[in-house]
PDB file of C-alpha atoms in Angstrom:
ATOM      1  CA  MET Q   1      -0.233   4.548  16.266  1.00 53.00           C
ATOM      2  CA  LYS Q   2       1.929   1.621  15.224  1.00 51.00           C
ATOM      3  CA  GLU Q   3       1.049  -2.053  15.260  1.00 49.00           C
ATOM      4  CA  ARG Q   4       3.614  -4.755  14.510  1.00 47.00           C
ATOM      5  CA  CYS Q   5       2.087  -7.639  12.630  1.00 45.00           C
ATOM      6  CA  LEU Q   6       3.593 -11.129  12.823  1.00 39.00           C
ATOM      7  CA  ALA Q   7       4.589 -13.007   9.707  1.00 39.00           C
ATOM      8  CA  ALA Q   8       1.934 -15.600  10.383  1.00 36.00           C
ATOM      9  CA  LEU Q   9      -0.733 -12.933   9.889  1.00 39.00           C
ATOM     10  CA  LEU Q  10       0.705 -11.583   6.655  1.00 40.00           C
ATOM     11  CA  ILE Q  11      -1.774 -13.351   4.361  1.00 36.00           C
ATOM     12  CA  VAL Q  12      -4.737 -12.285   6.482  1.00 36.00           C
ATOM     13  CA  LEU Q  13      -3.542  -8.701   6.516  1.00 40.00           C
ATOM     14  CA  LEU Q  14      -3.033  -8.682   2.777  1.00 38.00           C
ATOM     15  CA  LEU Q  15      -6.536 -10.033   2.181  1.00 37.00           C
ATOM     16  CA  SER Q  16      -8.029  -7.462   4.524  1.00 42.00           C
ATOM     17  CA  GLY Q  17      -6.262  -4.562   2.817  1.00 44.00           C
ATOM     18  CA  CYS Q  18      -3.819  -3.864   5.680  1.00 50.00           C
ATOM     19  CA  GLY Q  19      -0.732  -5.191   3.910  1.00 42.00           C
ATOM     20  CA  GLY Q  20       0.916  -4.350   0.638  1.00 39.00           C
ATOM     21  CA  SER Q  21       4.253  -4.590  -1.080  1.00 36.00           C
ATOM     22  CA  ALA Q  22       3.867  -1.852  -3.656  1.00 36.00           C
ATOM     23  CA  GLU Q  23       5.979   1.232  -3.370  1.00 37.00           C
ATOM     24  CA  GLU Q  24       4.420   4.135  -1.514  1.00 37.00           C
ATOM     25  CA  THR Q  25       1.742   5.907  -3.549  1.00 36.00           C
ATOM     26  CA  VAL Q  26       2.835   9.261  -4.978  1.00 34.00           C
ATOM     27  CA  SER Q  27      -0.138  11.256  -6.171  1.00 35.00           C
ATOM     28  CA  SER Q  28       0.101  13.630  -9.114  1.00 31.00           C
ATOM     29  CA  ALA Q  29      -3.085  15.480  -8.200  1.00 34.00           C
ATOM     30  CA  GLY Q  30      -1.107  18.524  -7.065  1.00 35.00           C
ATOM     31  CA  PHE Q  31      -3.334  19.211  -4.051  1.00 38.00           C
ATOM     32  CA  GLU Q  32      -2.027  22.078  -1.953  1.00 40.00           C
ATOM     33  CA  GLN Q  33      -3.222  22.658   1.572  1.00 42.00           C
ATOM     34  CA  ALA Q  34      -2.321  26.334   1.553  1.00 42.00           C
ATOM     35  CA  GLU Q  35      -0.836  28.914  -0.743  1.00 42.00           C
ATOM     36  CA  THR Q  36       1.992  31.230   0.245  1.00 44.00           C
ATOM     37  CA  VAL Q  37       2.174  34.937  -0.476  1.00 41.00           C
ATOM     38  CA  GLU Q  38       4.843  37.527   0.065  1.00 42.00           C
ATOM     39  CA  GLU Q  39       3.992  40.003   2.800  1.00 42.00           C
ATOM     40  CA  GLY Q  40       6.675  42.376   4.004  1.00 40.00           C
ATOM     41  CA  GLY Q  41       9.406  39.958   2.982  1.00 38.00           C
ATOM     42  CA  ALA Q  42       7.971  37.052   4.995  1.00 39.00           C
ATOM     43  CA  MET Q  43       6.034  34.053   3.760  1.00 39.00           C
ATOM     44  CA  THR Q  44       2.551  33.677   5.190  1.00 40.00           C
ATOM     45  CA  ALA Q  45      -0.121  31.039   4.699  1.00 42.00           C
ATOM     46  CA  GLU Q  46      -3.461  31.929   3.167  1.00 42.00           C
ATOM     47  CA  GLN Q  47      -5.922  29.101   3.501  1.00 43.00           C
ATOM     48  CA  THR Q  48      -7.657  28.004   0.328  1.00 45.00           C
ATOM     49  CA  GLU Q  49     -10.488  26.346   2.277  1.00 58.00           C
ATOM     50  CA  LYS Q  50     -12.954  28.159   4.562  1.00 71.00           C
ATOM     51  CA  GLU Q  51     -14.992  25.133   5.579  1.00 81.00           C
ATOM     52  CA  ALA Q  52     -14.517  21.384   5.478  1.00 84.00           C
ATOM     53  CA  ARG Q  53     -15.355  19.676   2.218  1.00 90.00           C
ATOM     54  CA  SER Q  54     -15.076  16.098   1.048  1.00 92.00           C
ATOM     55  CA  LEU Q  55     -11.592  15.281  -0.216  1.00 97.00           C
ATOM     56  CA  THR Q  56     -10.591  12.748  -2.828  1.00 97.00           C
ATOM     57  CA  ALA Q  57      -8.163   9.972  -1.960  1.00 98.00           C
ATOM     58  CA  GLU Q  58      -5.674  11.579  -4.349  1.00 98.00           C
ATOM     59  CA  GLU Q  59      -5.833  14.874  -2.452  1.00 98.00           C
ATOM     60  CA  VAL Q  60      -5.247  13.192   0.901  1.00 98.00           C
ATOM     61  CA  LEU Q  61      -2.375  11.082  -0.442  1.00 98.00           C
ATOM     62  CA  SER Q  62      -0.793  14.161  -1.994  1.00 98.00           C
ATOM     63  CA  ALA Q  63      -0.943  15.882   1.410  1.00 98.00           C
ATOM     64  CA  TYR Q  64       0.574  12.747   2.957  1.00 98.00           C
ATOM     65  CA  ASP Q  65       3.472  12.826   0.480  1.00 98.00           C
ATOM     66  CA  GLN Q  66       4.154  16.470   1.352  1.00 98.00           C
ATOM     67  CA  ALA Q  67       3.998  15.642   5.066  1.00 98.00           C
ATOM     68  CA  VAL Q  68       6.492  12.792   4.650  1.00 98.00           C
ATOM     69  CA  GLU Q  69       8.919  15.121   2.891  1.00 98.00           C
ATOM     70  CA  ALA Q  70       8.583  17.847   5.545  1.00 98.00           C
ATOM     71  CA  TYR Q  71       8.826  15.412   8.464  1.00 98.00           C
ATOM     72  CA  SER Q  72      11.962  13.901   6.950  1.00 98.00           C
ATOM     73  CA  TRP Q  73      13.702  17.263   7.338  1.00 98.00           C
ATOM     74  CA  PHE Q  74      13.695  16.577  11.070  1.00 98.00           C
ATOM     75  CA  ASP Q  75      14.009  12.790  11.243  1.00 96.00           C
ATOM     76  CA  LEU Q  76      15.931  11.665   8.170  1.00 97.00           C
ATOM     77  CA  THR Q  77      17.434  14.147   5.709  1.00 97.00           C
ATOM     78  CA  PRO Q  78      17.683  17.775   6.888  1.00 98.00           C
ATOM     79  CA  LEU Q  79      17.219  20.662   4.493  1.00 98.00           C
ATOM     80  CA  PRO Q  80      20.242  21.370   2.258  1.00 97.00           C
ATOM     81  CA  ALA Q  81      22.726  23.930   3.524  1.00 97.00           C
ATOM     82  CA  ALA Q  82      25.478  26.068   2.042  1.00 95.00           C
ATOM     83  CA  GLY Q  83      27.681  28.910   3.202  1.00 94.00           C
ATOM     84  CA  ALA Q  84      29.863  29.737   6.173  1.00 95.00           C
ATOM     85  CA  ALA Q  85      29.338  27.748   9.351  1.00 96.00           C
ATOM     86  CA  VAL Q  86      28.810  29.246  12.794  1.00 97.00           C
ATOM     87  CA  GLU Q  87      29.508  27.562  16.124  1.00 96.00           C
ATOM     88  CA  LEU Q  88      26.665  27.610  18.641  1.00 94.00           C
ATOM     89  CA  ASP Q  89      26.352  25.668  21.910  1.00 89.00           C
ATOM     90  CA  GLY Q  90      29.097  23.298  20.871  1.00 88.00           C
ATOM     91  CA  GLY Q  91      27.579  22.566  17.475  1.00 92.00           C
ATOM     92  CA  SER Q  92      28.304  23.686  13.938  1.00 96.00           C
ATOM     93  CA  TYR Q  93      25.420  25.257  11.981  1.00 98.00           C
ATOM     94  CA  LEU Q  94      25.093  26.110   8.291  1.00 98.00           C
ATOM     95  CA  PRO Q  95      22.629  28.439   6.493  1.00 98.00           C
ATOM     96  CA  VAL Q  96      19.683  26.569   4.990  1.00 98.00           C
ATOM     97  CA  ASP Q  97      19.807  26.627   1.199  1.00 98.00           C
ATOM     98  CA  ARG Q  98      16.211  26.149   0.061  1.00 97.00           C
ATOM     99  CA  GLN Q  99      13.920  28.712  -1.530  1.00 95.00           C
ATOM    100  CA  GLY Q 100      11.103  29.780   0.785  1.00 95.00           C
ATOM    101  CA  MET Q 101      12.859  28.462   3.913  1.00 97.00           C
ATOM    102  CA  SER Q 102      15.118  31.343   4.863  1.00 97.00           C
ATOM    103  CA  THR Q 103      13.617  32.107   8.291  1.00 98.00           C
ATOM    104  CA  MET Q 104      12.047  30.204  11.169  1.00 98.00           C
ATOM    105  CA  LEU Q 105       8.718  31.931  10.430  1.00 98.00           C
ATOM    106  CA  GLU Q 106       8.716  30.594   6.886  1.00 98.00           C
ATOM    107  CA  MET Q 107       9.454  27.094   8.139  1.00 98.00           C
ATOM    108  CA  ARG Q 108       6.749  27.215  10.804  1.00 98.00           C
ATOM    109  CA  THR Q 109       4.225  28.602   8.312  1.00 98.00           C
ATOM    110  CA  TYR Q 110       4.875  25.762   5.899  1.00 98.00           C
ATOM    111  CA  LEU Q 111       4.733  23.106   8.616  1.00 98.00           C
ATOM    112  CA  ARG Q 112       1.404  24.512   9.857  1.00 98.00           C
ATOM    113  CA  SER Q 113      -0.040  23.990   6.383  1.00 98.00           C
ATOM    114  CA  LEU Q 114       0.556  20.253   6.868  1.00 98.00           C
ATOM    115  CA  PHE Q 115       0.523  19.509  10.600  1.00 98.00           C
ATOM    116  CA  SER Q 116      -1.370  20.534  13.713  1.00 98.00           C
ATOM    117  CA  GLU Q 117       0.183  23.112  16.007  1.00 98.00           C
ATOM    118  CA  GLU Q 118       1.166  20.350  18.452  1.00 98.00           C
ATOM    119  CA  VAL Q 119       3.019  18.329  15.814  1.00 98.00           C
ATOM    120  CA  THR Q 120       4.671  21.477  14.458  1.00 98.00           C
ATOM    121  CA  ASP Q 121       5.890  22.505  17.924  1.00 98.00           C
ATOM    122  CA  GLN Q 122       7.221  19.002  18.506  1.00 98.00           C
ATOM    123  CA  LEU Q 123       9.192  19.099  15.252  1.00 98.00           C
ATOM    124  CA  LEU Q 124      10.707  22.502  15.944  1.00 98.00           C
ATOM    125  CA  LYS Q 125      11.925  21.238  19.329  1.00 97.00           C
ATOM    126  CA  THR Q 126      13.981  18.498  17.662  1.00 96.00           C
ATOM    127  CA  GLY Q 127      17.432  18.490  19.228  1.00 94.00           C
ATOM    128  CA  GLY Q 128      16.393  20.054  22.534  1.00 92.00           C
ATOM    129  CA  SER Q 129      19.162  22.302  23.870  1.00 88.00           C
ATOM    130  CA  ARG Q 130      20.962  21.902  20.531  1.00 92.00           C
ATOM    131  CA  PRO Q 131      18.032  22.370  18.157  1.00 96.00           C
ATOM    132  CA  LEU Q 132      18.279  20.968  14.665  1.00 97.00           C
ATOM    133  CA  TYR Q 133      17.144  24.305  13.215  1.00 98.00           C
ATOM    134  CA  ARG Q 134      17.664  27.766  14.649  1.00 97.00           C
ATOM    135  CA  GLU Q 135      17.564  31.316  13.423  1.00 97.00           C
ATOM    136  CA  VAL Q 136      20.755  33.395  13.524  1.00 96.00           C
ATOM    137  CA  ASP Q 137      20.575  37.104  12.658  1.00 95.00           C
ATOM    138  CA  GLY Q 138      17.361  36.588  10.729  1.00 96.00           C
ATOM    139  CA  THR Q 139      18.577  33.551   8.756  1.00 98.00           C
ATOM    140  CA  LEU Q 140      17.548  29.924   9.219  1.00 98.00           C
ATOM    141  CA  TYR Q 141      20.432  27.567  10.050  1.00 98.00           C
ATOM    142  CA  VAL Q 142      20.592  23.776  10.287  1.00 98.00           C
ATOM    143  CA  ARG Q 143      22.967  21.741  12.459  1.00 97.00           C
ATOM    144  CA  ALA Q 144      25.764  20.214  10.387  1.00 96.00           C
ATOM    145  CA  ASN Q 145      26.272  16.448  10.078  1.00 92.00           C
ATOM    146  CA  SER Q 146      22.750  15.573  11.195  1.00 93.00           C
ATOM    147  CA  GLY Q 147      20.315  13.060   9.734  1.00 93.00           C
ATOM    148  CA  ARG Q 148      20.191   9.279   9.534  1.00 94.00           C
ATOM    149  CA  GLU Q 149      19.826   6.400   7.086  1.00 94.00           C
ATOM    150  CA  LYS Q 150      16.536   4.698   6.296  1.00 94.00           C
ATOM    151  CA  ASP Q 151      15.866   1.434   8.113  1.00 95.00           C
ATOM    152  CA  PRO Q 152      17.395  -1.189   5.760  1.00 95.00           C
ATOM    153  CA  TYR Q 153      15.030  -3.892   7.033  1.00 95.00           C
ATOM    154  CA  LYS Q 154      11.914  -2.138   5.799  1.00 96.00           C
ATOM    155  CA  GLY Q 155      10.817  -2.621   2.223  1.00 95.00           C
ATOM    156  CA  GLY Q 156       7.772  -1.691   0.164  1.00 95.00           C
ATOM    157  CA  VAL Q 157       5.310   0.879   1.493  1.00 97.00           C
ATOM    158  CA  ASN Q 158       1.601   1.114   0.685  1.00 97.00           C
ATOM    159  CA  ALA Q 159      -0.729   3.956   1.696  1.00 98.00           C
ATOM    160  CA  GLN Q 160      -4.519   3.940   1.523  1.00 98.00           C
ATOM    161  CA  VAL Q 161      -7.140   6.478   2.589  1.00 98.00           C
ATOM    162  CA  LYS Q 162     -10.201   5.841   4.713  1.00 98.00           C
ATOM    163  CA  GLN Q 163     -12.795   8.518   5.476  1.00 97.00           C
ATOM    164  CA  GLU Q 164     -13.801   8.449   9.145  1.00 97.00           C
ATOM    165  CA  ASN Q 165     -16.391  11.246   9.010  1.00 95.00           C
ATOM    166  CA  GLU Q 166     -16.939  14.651   7.394  1.00 95.00           C
ATOM    167  CA  THR Q 167     -13.937  16.214   9.139  1.00 96.00           C
ATOM    168  CA  SER Q 168     -11.577  13.281   9.514  1.00 98.00           C
ATOM    169  CA  TYR Q 169      -9.685  10.870   7.292  1.00 98.00           C
ATOM    170  CA  ALA Q 170      -7.084   8.246   8.103  1.00 98.00           C
ATOM    171  CA  VAL Q 171      -4.059   7.430   5.981  1.00 98.00           C
ATOM    172  CA  ASN Q 172      -3.412   3.748   6.650  1.00 98.00           C
ATOM    173  CA  VAL Q 173       0.155   2.795   5.826  1.00 98.00           C
ATOM    174  CA  THR Q 174       1.749  -0.643   5.760  1.00 98.00           C
ATOM    175  CA  VAL Q 175       5.462  -1.385   5.462  1.00 97.00           C
ATOM    176  CA  ASP Q 176       7.007  -4.715   4.512  1.00 97.00           C
ATOM    177  CA  LEU Q 177       9.448  -6.087   7.101  1.00 97.00           C
ATOM    178  CA  LEU Q 178      12.452  -7.856   5.596  1.00 96.00           C
ATOM    179  CA  ASP Q 179      14.587 -10.723   6.848  1.00 93.00           C
ATOM    180  CA  GLY Q 180      18.286 -10.483   7.700  1.00 89.00           C
ATOM    181  CA  ASP Q 181      19.271 -10.798   4.045  1.00 90.00           C
ATOM    182  CA  ARG Q 182      16.727  -8.133   3.099  1.00 88.00           C
ATOM    183  CA  ARG Q 183      15.251 -10.412   0.452  1.00 88.00           C
ATOM    184  CA  GLU Q 184      12.200 -12.043   1.984  1.00 93.00           C
ATOM    185  CA  VAL Q 185       9.187 -10.336   3.530  1.00 95.00           C
ATOM    186  CA  THR Q 186       8.616 -11.698   7.042  1.00 96.00           C
ATOM    187  CA  GLY Q 187       5.666  -9.521   8.039  1.00 96.00           C
ATOM    188  CA  VAL Q 188       4.238  -6.032   7.875  1.00 96.00           C
ATOM    189  CA  GLU Q 189       4.079  -3.024  10.146  1.00 97.00           C
ATOM    190  CA  CYS Q 190       0.906  -0.952  10.195  1.00 98.00           C
ATOM    191  CA  TYR Q 191       0.359   2.755  10.902  1.00 98.00           C
ATOM    192  CA  ALA Q 192      -2.664   5.041  10.898  1.00 98.00           C
ATOM    193  CA  PHE Q 193      -2.251   8.810  10.530  1.00 98.00           C
ATOM    194  CA  PRO Q 194      -5.291  11.050  11.249  1.00 98.00           C
ATOM    195  CA  TYR Q 195      -5.875  13.826   8.702  1.00 98.00           C
ATOM    196  CA  GLN Q 196      -8.409  16.182  10.258  1.00 98.00           C
ATOM    197  CA  TRP Q 197     -10.109  19.543   9.808  1.00 98.00           C
ATOM    198  CA  VAL Q 198      -8.712  21.627  12.674  1.00 96.00           C
ATOM    199  CA  GLU Q 199      -8.910  25.414  12.993  1.00 90.00           C
ATOM    200  CA  ASP Q 200     -10.026  25.937   9.384  1.00 92.00           C
ATOM    201  CA  ARG Q 201      -7.414  23.726   7.778  1.00 96.00           C
ATOM    202  CA  TRP Q 202      -6.738  20.080   6.935  1.00 98.00           C
ATOM    203  CA  VAL Q 203      -3.737  18.840   8.916  1.00 98.00           C
ATOM    204  CA  PHE Q 204      -2.154  15.667  10.234  1.00 98.00           C
ATOM    205  CA  THR Q 205      -2.683  15.561  13.993  1.00 98.00           C
ATOM    206  CA  GLN Q 206      -0.309  12.621  14.514  1.00 98.00           C
ATOM    207  CA  PHE Q 207       2.654  11.702  12.343  1.00 98.00           C
ATOM    208  CA  GLN Q 208       5.980   9.911  12.074  1.00 98.00           C
ATOM    209  CA  LEU Q 209       8.169   8.382   9.399  1.00 97.00           C
ATOM    210  CA  VAL Q 210       7.588   4.697   8.742  1.00 97.00           C
ATOM    211  CA  TYR Q 211      11.187   3.827   7.815  1.00 93.00           C
TER     212      TYR Q 211
END
């Protein structure tokens, strides 16, 4: 899913559309994969699409932006937390403080609106025997003092959409690689994330953060 490109190939990649130094595209189209409704106090997903249709690049990029945010909760910046901590399995956990994310069901439902079941399961297993998120007495908790910094040697990010067929798109992302002083671009790193129609919904079937 990732291909490291040498500095010598930078010009070729830029000419071919693989490279780019612009900041990552943030779409304002407002595309939503699913809508949530209250049902017995729990959030559930109600698909807005019943069959695959052609998507615009703006819709796919908007879904990508949402996926980046959600994936970062597990690999970069966990959901905010507030309240009294509890000690579990040698770790300290705090109640998640974000509207619509008060239970594990709500979190899973939201993730399934963006990712395949396999990617969702993988995310929820983050931390293994000391999971990053866990439910305690019906409330979602997050492990304290978790998260990481962005890679300081990665710079501008560019995302472009390519339609593969009627039920599959690819979000092709390139990231500038910086030198030791973080001033000069020495090459680019390329990723391709499949966005596919699976089980009556558009989801990313492979994903990771690029920084």
